Coordinates of C-alpha atoms in Angstrom, one line a residue:
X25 CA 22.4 -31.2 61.0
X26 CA 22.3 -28.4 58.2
X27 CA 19.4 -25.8 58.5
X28 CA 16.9 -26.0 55.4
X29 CA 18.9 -23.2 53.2
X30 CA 21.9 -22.9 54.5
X31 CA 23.5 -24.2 51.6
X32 CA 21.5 -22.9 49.0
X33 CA 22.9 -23.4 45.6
X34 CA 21.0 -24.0 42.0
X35 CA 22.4 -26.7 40.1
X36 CA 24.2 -25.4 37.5
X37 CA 24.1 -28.2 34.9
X38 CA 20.4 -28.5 35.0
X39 CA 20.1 -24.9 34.3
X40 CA 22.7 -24.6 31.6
X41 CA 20.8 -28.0 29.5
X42 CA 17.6 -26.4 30.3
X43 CA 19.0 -23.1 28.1
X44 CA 20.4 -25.0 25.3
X45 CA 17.0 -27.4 24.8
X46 CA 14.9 -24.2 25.0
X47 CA 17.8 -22.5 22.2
X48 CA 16.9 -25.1 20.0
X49 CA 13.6 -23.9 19.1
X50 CA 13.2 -21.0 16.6
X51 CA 17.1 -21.5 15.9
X52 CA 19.0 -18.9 13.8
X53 CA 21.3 -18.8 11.5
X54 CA 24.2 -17.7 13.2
X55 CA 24.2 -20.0 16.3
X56 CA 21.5 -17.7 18.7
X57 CA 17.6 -17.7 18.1
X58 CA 14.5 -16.2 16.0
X59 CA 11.7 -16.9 18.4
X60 CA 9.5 -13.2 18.0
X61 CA 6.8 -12.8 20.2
X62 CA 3.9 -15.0 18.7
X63 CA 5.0 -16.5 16.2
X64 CA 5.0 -20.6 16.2
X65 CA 8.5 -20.7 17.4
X66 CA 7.2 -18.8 20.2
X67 CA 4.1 -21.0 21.3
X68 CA 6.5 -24.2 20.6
X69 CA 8.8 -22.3 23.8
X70 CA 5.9 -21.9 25.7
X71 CA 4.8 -25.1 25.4
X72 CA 8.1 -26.7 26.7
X73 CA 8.6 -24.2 29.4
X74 CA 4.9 -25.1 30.7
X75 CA 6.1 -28.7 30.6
X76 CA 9.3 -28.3 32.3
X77 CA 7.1 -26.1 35.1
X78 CA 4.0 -28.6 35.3
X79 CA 7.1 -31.4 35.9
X80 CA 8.3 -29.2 38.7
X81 CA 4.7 -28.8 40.1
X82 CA 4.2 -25.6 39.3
X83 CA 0.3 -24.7 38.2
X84 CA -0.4 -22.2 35.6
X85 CA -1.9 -19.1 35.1
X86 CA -2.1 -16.4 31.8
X87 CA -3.6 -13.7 31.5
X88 CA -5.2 -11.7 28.6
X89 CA -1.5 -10.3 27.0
X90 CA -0.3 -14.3 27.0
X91 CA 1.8 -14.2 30.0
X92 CA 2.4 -17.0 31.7
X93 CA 2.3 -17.1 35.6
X94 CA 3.7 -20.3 37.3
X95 CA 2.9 -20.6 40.7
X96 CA 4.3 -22.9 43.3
X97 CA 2.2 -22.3 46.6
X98 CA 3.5 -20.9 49.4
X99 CA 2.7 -22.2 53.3
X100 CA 0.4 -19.0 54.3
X101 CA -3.0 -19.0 51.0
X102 CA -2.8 -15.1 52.3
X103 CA 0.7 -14.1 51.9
X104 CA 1.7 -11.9 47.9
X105 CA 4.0 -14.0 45.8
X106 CA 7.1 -13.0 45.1
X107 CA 7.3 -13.0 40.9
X108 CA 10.4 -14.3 39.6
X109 CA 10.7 -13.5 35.4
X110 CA 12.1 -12.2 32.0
X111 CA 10.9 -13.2 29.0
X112 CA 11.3 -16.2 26.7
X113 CA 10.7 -14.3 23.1
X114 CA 13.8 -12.9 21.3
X115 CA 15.1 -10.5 18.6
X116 CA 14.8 -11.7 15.0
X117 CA 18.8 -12.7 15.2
X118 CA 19.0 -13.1 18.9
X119 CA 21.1 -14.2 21.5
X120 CA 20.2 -17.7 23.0
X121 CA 20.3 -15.8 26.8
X122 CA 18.5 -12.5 26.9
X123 CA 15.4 -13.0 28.1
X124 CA 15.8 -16.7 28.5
X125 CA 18.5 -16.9 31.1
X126 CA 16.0 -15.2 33.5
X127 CA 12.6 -17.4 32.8
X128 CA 14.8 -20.2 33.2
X129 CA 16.4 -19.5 36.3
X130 CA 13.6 -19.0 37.7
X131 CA 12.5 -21.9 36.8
X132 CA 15.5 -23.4 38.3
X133 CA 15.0 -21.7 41.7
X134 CA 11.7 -23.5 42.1
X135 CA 13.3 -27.2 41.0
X136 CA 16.6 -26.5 43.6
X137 CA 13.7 -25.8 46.3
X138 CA 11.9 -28.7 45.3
X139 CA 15.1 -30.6 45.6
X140 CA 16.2 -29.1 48.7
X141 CA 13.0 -29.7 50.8
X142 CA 12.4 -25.8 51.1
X143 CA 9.2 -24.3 52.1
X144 CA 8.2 -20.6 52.1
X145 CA 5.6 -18.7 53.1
X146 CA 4.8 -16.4 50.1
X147 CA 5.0 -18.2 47.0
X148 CA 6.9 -17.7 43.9
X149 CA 5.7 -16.9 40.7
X150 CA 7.9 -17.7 37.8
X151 CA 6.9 -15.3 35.1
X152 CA 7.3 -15.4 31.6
X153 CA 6.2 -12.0 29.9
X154 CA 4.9 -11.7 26.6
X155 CA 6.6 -9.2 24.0
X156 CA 9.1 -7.7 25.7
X157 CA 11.6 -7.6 23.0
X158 CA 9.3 -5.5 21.0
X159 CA 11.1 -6.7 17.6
X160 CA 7.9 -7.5 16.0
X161 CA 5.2 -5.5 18.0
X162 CA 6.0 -2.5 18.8
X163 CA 6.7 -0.9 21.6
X164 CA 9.2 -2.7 23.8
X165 CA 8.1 -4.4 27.3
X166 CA 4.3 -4.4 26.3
X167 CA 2.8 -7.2 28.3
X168 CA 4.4 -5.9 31.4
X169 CA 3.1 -2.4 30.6
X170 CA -0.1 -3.2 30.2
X171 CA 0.4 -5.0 33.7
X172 CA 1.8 -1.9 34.9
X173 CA -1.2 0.4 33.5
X174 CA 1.0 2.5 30.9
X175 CA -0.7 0.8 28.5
X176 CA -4.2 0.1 27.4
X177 CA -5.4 -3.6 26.5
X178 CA -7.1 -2.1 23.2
X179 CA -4.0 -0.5 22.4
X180 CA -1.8 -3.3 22.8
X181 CA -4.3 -5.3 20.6
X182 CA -4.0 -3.2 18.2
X183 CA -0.4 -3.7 17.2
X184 CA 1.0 -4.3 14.1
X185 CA 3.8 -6.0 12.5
X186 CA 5.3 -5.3 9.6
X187 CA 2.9 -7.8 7.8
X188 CA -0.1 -5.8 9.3
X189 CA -0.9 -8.9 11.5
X190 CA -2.1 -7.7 14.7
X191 CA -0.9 -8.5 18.3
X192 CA -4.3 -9.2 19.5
X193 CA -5.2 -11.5 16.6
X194 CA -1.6 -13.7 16.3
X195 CA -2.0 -13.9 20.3
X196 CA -5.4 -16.0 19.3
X197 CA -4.0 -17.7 17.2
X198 CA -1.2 -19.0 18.5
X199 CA -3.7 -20.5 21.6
X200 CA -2.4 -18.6 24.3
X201 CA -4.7 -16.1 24.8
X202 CA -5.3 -16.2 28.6
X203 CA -8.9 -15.0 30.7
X204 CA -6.8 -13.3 33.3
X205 CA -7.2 -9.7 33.8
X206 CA -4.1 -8.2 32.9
X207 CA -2.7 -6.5 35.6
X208 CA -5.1 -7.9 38.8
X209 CA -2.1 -10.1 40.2
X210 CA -0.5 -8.2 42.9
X211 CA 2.5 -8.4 44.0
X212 CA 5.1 -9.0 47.1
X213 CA 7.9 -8.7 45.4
X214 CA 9.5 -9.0 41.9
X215 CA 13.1 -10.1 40.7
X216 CA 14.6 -10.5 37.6
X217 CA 18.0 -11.9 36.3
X218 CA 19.3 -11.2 33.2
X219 CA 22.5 -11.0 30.8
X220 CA 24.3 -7.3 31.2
X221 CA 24.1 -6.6 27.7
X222 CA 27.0 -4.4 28.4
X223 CA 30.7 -4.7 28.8
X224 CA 31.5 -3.8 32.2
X225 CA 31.2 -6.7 34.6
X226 CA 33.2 -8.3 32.0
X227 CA 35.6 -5.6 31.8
X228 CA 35.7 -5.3 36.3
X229 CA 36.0 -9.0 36.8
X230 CA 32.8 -8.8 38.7
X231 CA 30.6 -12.1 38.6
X232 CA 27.2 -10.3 39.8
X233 CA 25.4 -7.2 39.1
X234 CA 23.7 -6.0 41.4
X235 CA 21.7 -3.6 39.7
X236 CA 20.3 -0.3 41.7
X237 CA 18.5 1.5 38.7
X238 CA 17.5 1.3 35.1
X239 CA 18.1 4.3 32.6
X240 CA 15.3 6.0 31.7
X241 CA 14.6 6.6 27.7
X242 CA 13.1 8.7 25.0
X243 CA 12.7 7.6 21.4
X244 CA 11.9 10.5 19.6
X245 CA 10.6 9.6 15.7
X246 CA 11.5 12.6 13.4
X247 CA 9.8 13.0 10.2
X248 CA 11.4 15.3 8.2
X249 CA 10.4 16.4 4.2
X250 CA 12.4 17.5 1.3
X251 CA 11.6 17.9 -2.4
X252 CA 12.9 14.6 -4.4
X253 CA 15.0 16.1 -7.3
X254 CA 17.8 14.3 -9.6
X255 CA 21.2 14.2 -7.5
X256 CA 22.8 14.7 -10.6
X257 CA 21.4 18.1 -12.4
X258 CA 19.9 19.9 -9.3
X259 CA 22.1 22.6 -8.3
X260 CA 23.5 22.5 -4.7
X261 CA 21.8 26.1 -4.1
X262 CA 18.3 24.8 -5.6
X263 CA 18.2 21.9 -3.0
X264 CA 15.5 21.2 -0.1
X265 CA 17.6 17.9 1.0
X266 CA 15.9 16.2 3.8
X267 CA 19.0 13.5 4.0
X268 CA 21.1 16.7 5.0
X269 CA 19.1 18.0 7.4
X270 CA 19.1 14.3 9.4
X271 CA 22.5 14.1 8.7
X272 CA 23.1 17.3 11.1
X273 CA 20.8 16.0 13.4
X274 CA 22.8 12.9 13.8
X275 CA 26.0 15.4 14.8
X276 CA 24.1 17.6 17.0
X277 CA 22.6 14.0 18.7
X278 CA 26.4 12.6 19.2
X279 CA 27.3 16.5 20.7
X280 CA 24.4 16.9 22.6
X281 CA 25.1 13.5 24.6
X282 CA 28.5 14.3 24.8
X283 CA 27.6 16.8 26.4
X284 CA 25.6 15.6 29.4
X285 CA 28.4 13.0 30.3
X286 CA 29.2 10.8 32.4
X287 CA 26.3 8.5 31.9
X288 CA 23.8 9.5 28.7
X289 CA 23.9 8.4 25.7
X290 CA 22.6 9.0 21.9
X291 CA 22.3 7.7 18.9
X292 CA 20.2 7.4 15.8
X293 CA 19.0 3.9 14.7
X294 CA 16.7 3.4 12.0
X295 CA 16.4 5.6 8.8
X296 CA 13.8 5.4 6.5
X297 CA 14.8 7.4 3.4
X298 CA 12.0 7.9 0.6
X299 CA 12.2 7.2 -2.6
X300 CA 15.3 5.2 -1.4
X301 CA 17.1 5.7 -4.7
X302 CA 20.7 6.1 -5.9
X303 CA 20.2 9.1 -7.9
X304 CA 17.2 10.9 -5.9
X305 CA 17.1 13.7 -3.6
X306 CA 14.8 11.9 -0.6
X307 CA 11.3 13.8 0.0
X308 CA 11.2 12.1 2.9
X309 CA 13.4 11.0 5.9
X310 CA 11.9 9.2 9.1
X311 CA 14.4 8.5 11.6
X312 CA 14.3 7.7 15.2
X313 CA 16.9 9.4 17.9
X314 CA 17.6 6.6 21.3
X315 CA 18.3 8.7 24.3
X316 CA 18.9 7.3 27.9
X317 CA 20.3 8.1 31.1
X318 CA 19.5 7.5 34.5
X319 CA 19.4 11.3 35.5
X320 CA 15.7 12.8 34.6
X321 CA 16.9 16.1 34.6
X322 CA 19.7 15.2 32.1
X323 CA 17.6 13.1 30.0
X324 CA 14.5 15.5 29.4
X325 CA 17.2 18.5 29.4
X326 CA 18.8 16.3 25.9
X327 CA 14.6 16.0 24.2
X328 CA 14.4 19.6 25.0
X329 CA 17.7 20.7 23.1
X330 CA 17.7 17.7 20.7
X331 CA 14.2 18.8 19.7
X332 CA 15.1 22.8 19.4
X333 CA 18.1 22.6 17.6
X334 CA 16.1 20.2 14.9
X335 CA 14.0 22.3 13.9
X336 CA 16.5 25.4 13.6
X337 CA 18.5 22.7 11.5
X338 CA 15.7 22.0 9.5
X339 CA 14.5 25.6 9.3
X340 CA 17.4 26.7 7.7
X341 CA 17.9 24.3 4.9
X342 CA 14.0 25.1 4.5
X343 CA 13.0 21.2 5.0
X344 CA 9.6 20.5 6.8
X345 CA 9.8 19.3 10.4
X346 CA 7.8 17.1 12.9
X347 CA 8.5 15.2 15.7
X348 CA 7.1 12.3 17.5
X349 CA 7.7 10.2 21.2
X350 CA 7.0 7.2 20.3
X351 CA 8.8 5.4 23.4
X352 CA 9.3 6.2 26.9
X353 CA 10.1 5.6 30.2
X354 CA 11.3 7.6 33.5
X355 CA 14.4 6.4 35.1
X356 CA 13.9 3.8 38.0
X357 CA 15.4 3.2 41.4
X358 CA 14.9 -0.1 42.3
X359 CA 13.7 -1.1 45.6
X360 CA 16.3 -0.4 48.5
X361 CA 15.8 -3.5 50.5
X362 CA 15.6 -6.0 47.7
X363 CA 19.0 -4.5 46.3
X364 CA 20.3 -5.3 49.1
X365 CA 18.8 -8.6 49.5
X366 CA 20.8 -9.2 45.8
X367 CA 24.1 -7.4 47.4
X368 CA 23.7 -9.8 50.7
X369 CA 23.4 -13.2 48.9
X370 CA 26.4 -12.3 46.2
X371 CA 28.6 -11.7 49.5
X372 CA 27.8 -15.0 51.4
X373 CA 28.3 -16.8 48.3
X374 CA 31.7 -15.3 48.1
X375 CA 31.2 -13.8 44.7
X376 CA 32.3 -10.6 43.3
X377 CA 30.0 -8.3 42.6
X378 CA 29.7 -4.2 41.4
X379 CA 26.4 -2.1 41.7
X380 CA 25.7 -0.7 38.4
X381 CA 22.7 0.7 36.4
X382 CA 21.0 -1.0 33.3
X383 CA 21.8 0.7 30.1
X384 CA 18.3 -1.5 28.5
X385 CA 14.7 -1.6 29.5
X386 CA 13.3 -4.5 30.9
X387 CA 10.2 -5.7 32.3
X388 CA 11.2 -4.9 35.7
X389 CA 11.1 -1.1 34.9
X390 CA 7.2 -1.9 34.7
X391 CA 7.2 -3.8 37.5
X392 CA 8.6 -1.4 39.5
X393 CA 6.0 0.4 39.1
X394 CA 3.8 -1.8 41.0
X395 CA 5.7 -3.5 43.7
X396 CA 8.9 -3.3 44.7
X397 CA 11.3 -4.9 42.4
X398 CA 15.4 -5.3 41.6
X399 CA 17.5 -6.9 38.9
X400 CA 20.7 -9.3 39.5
X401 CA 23.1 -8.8 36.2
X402 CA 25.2 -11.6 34.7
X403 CA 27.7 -10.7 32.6
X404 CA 28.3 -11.1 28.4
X405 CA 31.4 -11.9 26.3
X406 CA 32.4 -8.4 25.1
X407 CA 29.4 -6.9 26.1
X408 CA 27.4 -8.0 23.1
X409 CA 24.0 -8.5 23.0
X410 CA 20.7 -8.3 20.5
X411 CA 23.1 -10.5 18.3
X412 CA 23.5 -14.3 17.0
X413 CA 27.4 -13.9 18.7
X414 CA 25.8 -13.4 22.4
X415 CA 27.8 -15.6 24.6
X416 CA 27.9 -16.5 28.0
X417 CA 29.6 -19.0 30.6
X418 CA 28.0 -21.9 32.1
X419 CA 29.8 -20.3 35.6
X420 CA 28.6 -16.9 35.4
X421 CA 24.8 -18.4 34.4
X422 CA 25.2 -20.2 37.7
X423 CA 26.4 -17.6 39.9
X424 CA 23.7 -15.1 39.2
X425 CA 21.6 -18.1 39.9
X426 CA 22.6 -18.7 42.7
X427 CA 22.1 -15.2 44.2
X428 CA 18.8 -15.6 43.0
X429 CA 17.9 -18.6 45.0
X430 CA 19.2 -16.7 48.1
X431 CA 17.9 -13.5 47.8
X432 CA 14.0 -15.0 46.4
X433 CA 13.7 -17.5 49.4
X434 CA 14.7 -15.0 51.8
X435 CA 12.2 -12.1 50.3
X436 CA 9.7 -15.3 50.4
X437 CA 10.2 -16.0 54.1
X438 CA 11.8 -19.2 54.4
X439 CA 9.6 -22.1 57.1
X440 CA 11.8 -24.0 59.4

């Protein structure tokens, strides 16, 4: 007779229809989604996931950010959960996985137990955490910051979109504003699966990633001021041009991370140029500088020069100069023993697998913070992500899934 686990697989279709019923809410216009944190789309997604997890017999929690806690019980009332999670809201021309694939799998974990007859003694919380995208509230991962302490409650609230809406009041209004204290759950262990957004499993072959740390990041918002003059009859000597000076900044940016390889990287993403017109010298620039790597050294060595050689930039062509962080985190090493866990259950599946480090942030990087935690990669056609075109394959969605399962059930203690 076969052991309770022993052949632990998800089922694959299940998972897959359960991602392309949730795509079809907040649909976009190029085949992926808009569903932004808060917005209708995003309480219709809830709504079904909470259906799907009440159907699986999952009871529900939320706390006072709006994220959802679905908890199937575990055999000892004393034993931590084990959190299983990613998040279900997207970019404003999103992929239909990001995010998704991970709330959903988990999701799929807890039906494949239920299916399988399998009992634990900690139980598993599948998590769905609110604004991590960060598309329309900024910054990134906030919900699971908040969890984590970076972040204040008030401040969080405080939010604003580009509207001026605030997070605090679209989160009432919307109806899922939870009386959980944000942040009181503790914690046995945390997973989370999601898409590579990156080209190399792809690339190796590889069906898993078994991901050992996440890079850290700066986003450094540079406001730098000119003199608006007519592009046409102000001589090149009599300029103060602010879209110069960002211009070289860019440069020094690309040199600067070329010159901390293997493994940073820099770039410049949004530009905000004021007055914005054809024929006008900006008096204003505001743009933002992304840099990342896993090595803290490296990456607070790049701030350091990035911001020095700024301001001589600026200095010479006589253009005003400040600087901002308005994002940031440290560089994570996921939990030893759960890595391996993930590494364990991609072997006795018999799938390929690579360590490798997350180029993105994610709500695990909070986590982390707080218990120990890992990630379990799938990988993306092309590497492309954070777009309409983000593709995956039913098979990869399943393997990762799989792993899951296996490496969740075994963190949770499995009961004979």
């Amino acid at each position: 007779m076969t052991a309770p686990g022993e052949n632990m697989r998800i089922n694959g279709d299940r998972l897959w229809d359960s991602l392309m019923e949730m795509a079809k809410i907040g649909p976009g216009v190029s085949g992926g989604n808009n569903r932004q944190t808060l917005t209708d789309e995003d309480g219709e997604g809830r709504h079904l996931f909470k259906r799907w997890c009440d159907e699986a017999g999952l009871t529900m929690g939320v706390d006072k950010m709006g994220t959802m806690f679905m908890t199937r019980p575990g055999t000892d009332p004393d034993a931590l959960p084990v959190y299983v999670g990613s998040h279900l809201d997207t970019q404003p021309t999103g992929g239909k996985y990001d995010g998704v694939l991970g709330v959903l799998a988990g999701l799929e974990v807890v039906r494949s137990m239920n299916d399988l007859g399998i009992k634990t003694k900690h139980p598993i919380v599948v998590t769905n955490w609110a604004n991590e995208e960060g598309a329309r509230f900024a910054p990134a991962m906030l919900a699971s910051g908040v969890f984590a302490g970076v972040h204040t409650l008030e401040h969080a609230y405080g939010r604003k979109d580009l509207d001026g809406l605030t997070y605090g009041d679209e989160l009432k209004r919307i109806g899922w504003l939870g009386e959980e204290e944000v942040g009181a759950r503790k914690m046995h262990a945390y997973f989370e699966y999601h898409i590579e957004q990156g080209p190399l499993l792809e690339a190796e072959n590889k069906q898993i990633g078994v991901v050992t740390h996440c890079q850290g990041l700066w986003w450094l918002e540079f406001t730098l001021t000119g003199k608006e003059a007519h592009t046409g009859s102000t001589p090149m000597s009599h300029r103060v041009n602010a879209g110069l000076a960002m211009a070289r900044i860019m440069e020094m940016v690309q040199t600067v991370a070329m010159d901390n390889q293997p493994g940073c990287v820099g770039g410049v993403g949004q530009v905000k140029f004021s007055p914005n017109s054809r024929n006008v010298l900006p008096g204003t620039v505001i743009f933002t500088v992304d840099i990342r790597s896993p090595d803290q050294t490296k990456l607070d060595g790049m701030r350091a020069r990035i911001e020095k050689e700024a301001a001589e930039i600026c200095a010479a062509l006589g253009v005003g100069y400040s600087v901002e962080a308005v994002g940031h985190f440290d560089p994570v090493t996921f939990d030893p023993t759960l890595v391996a866990s993930v590494r364990k259950a991609a072997e006795d599946l018999g799938y390929s697998h690579m360590d490798i480090i997350s180029g993105a942030g994610h709500d695990a990087c909070w986590a982390a913070k707080v218990a120990p935690a890992t990630m379990i990669f799938c990988p993306c056609v092309d590497g492309l992500s954070h777009n309409e075109a983000e593709e995956i394959s039913k098979d990869w969605a399943a393997a990762g899934a799989d792993v899951l399962l296996r490496a969740v059930v075994e963190t949770a203690g499995i009961v004979e």
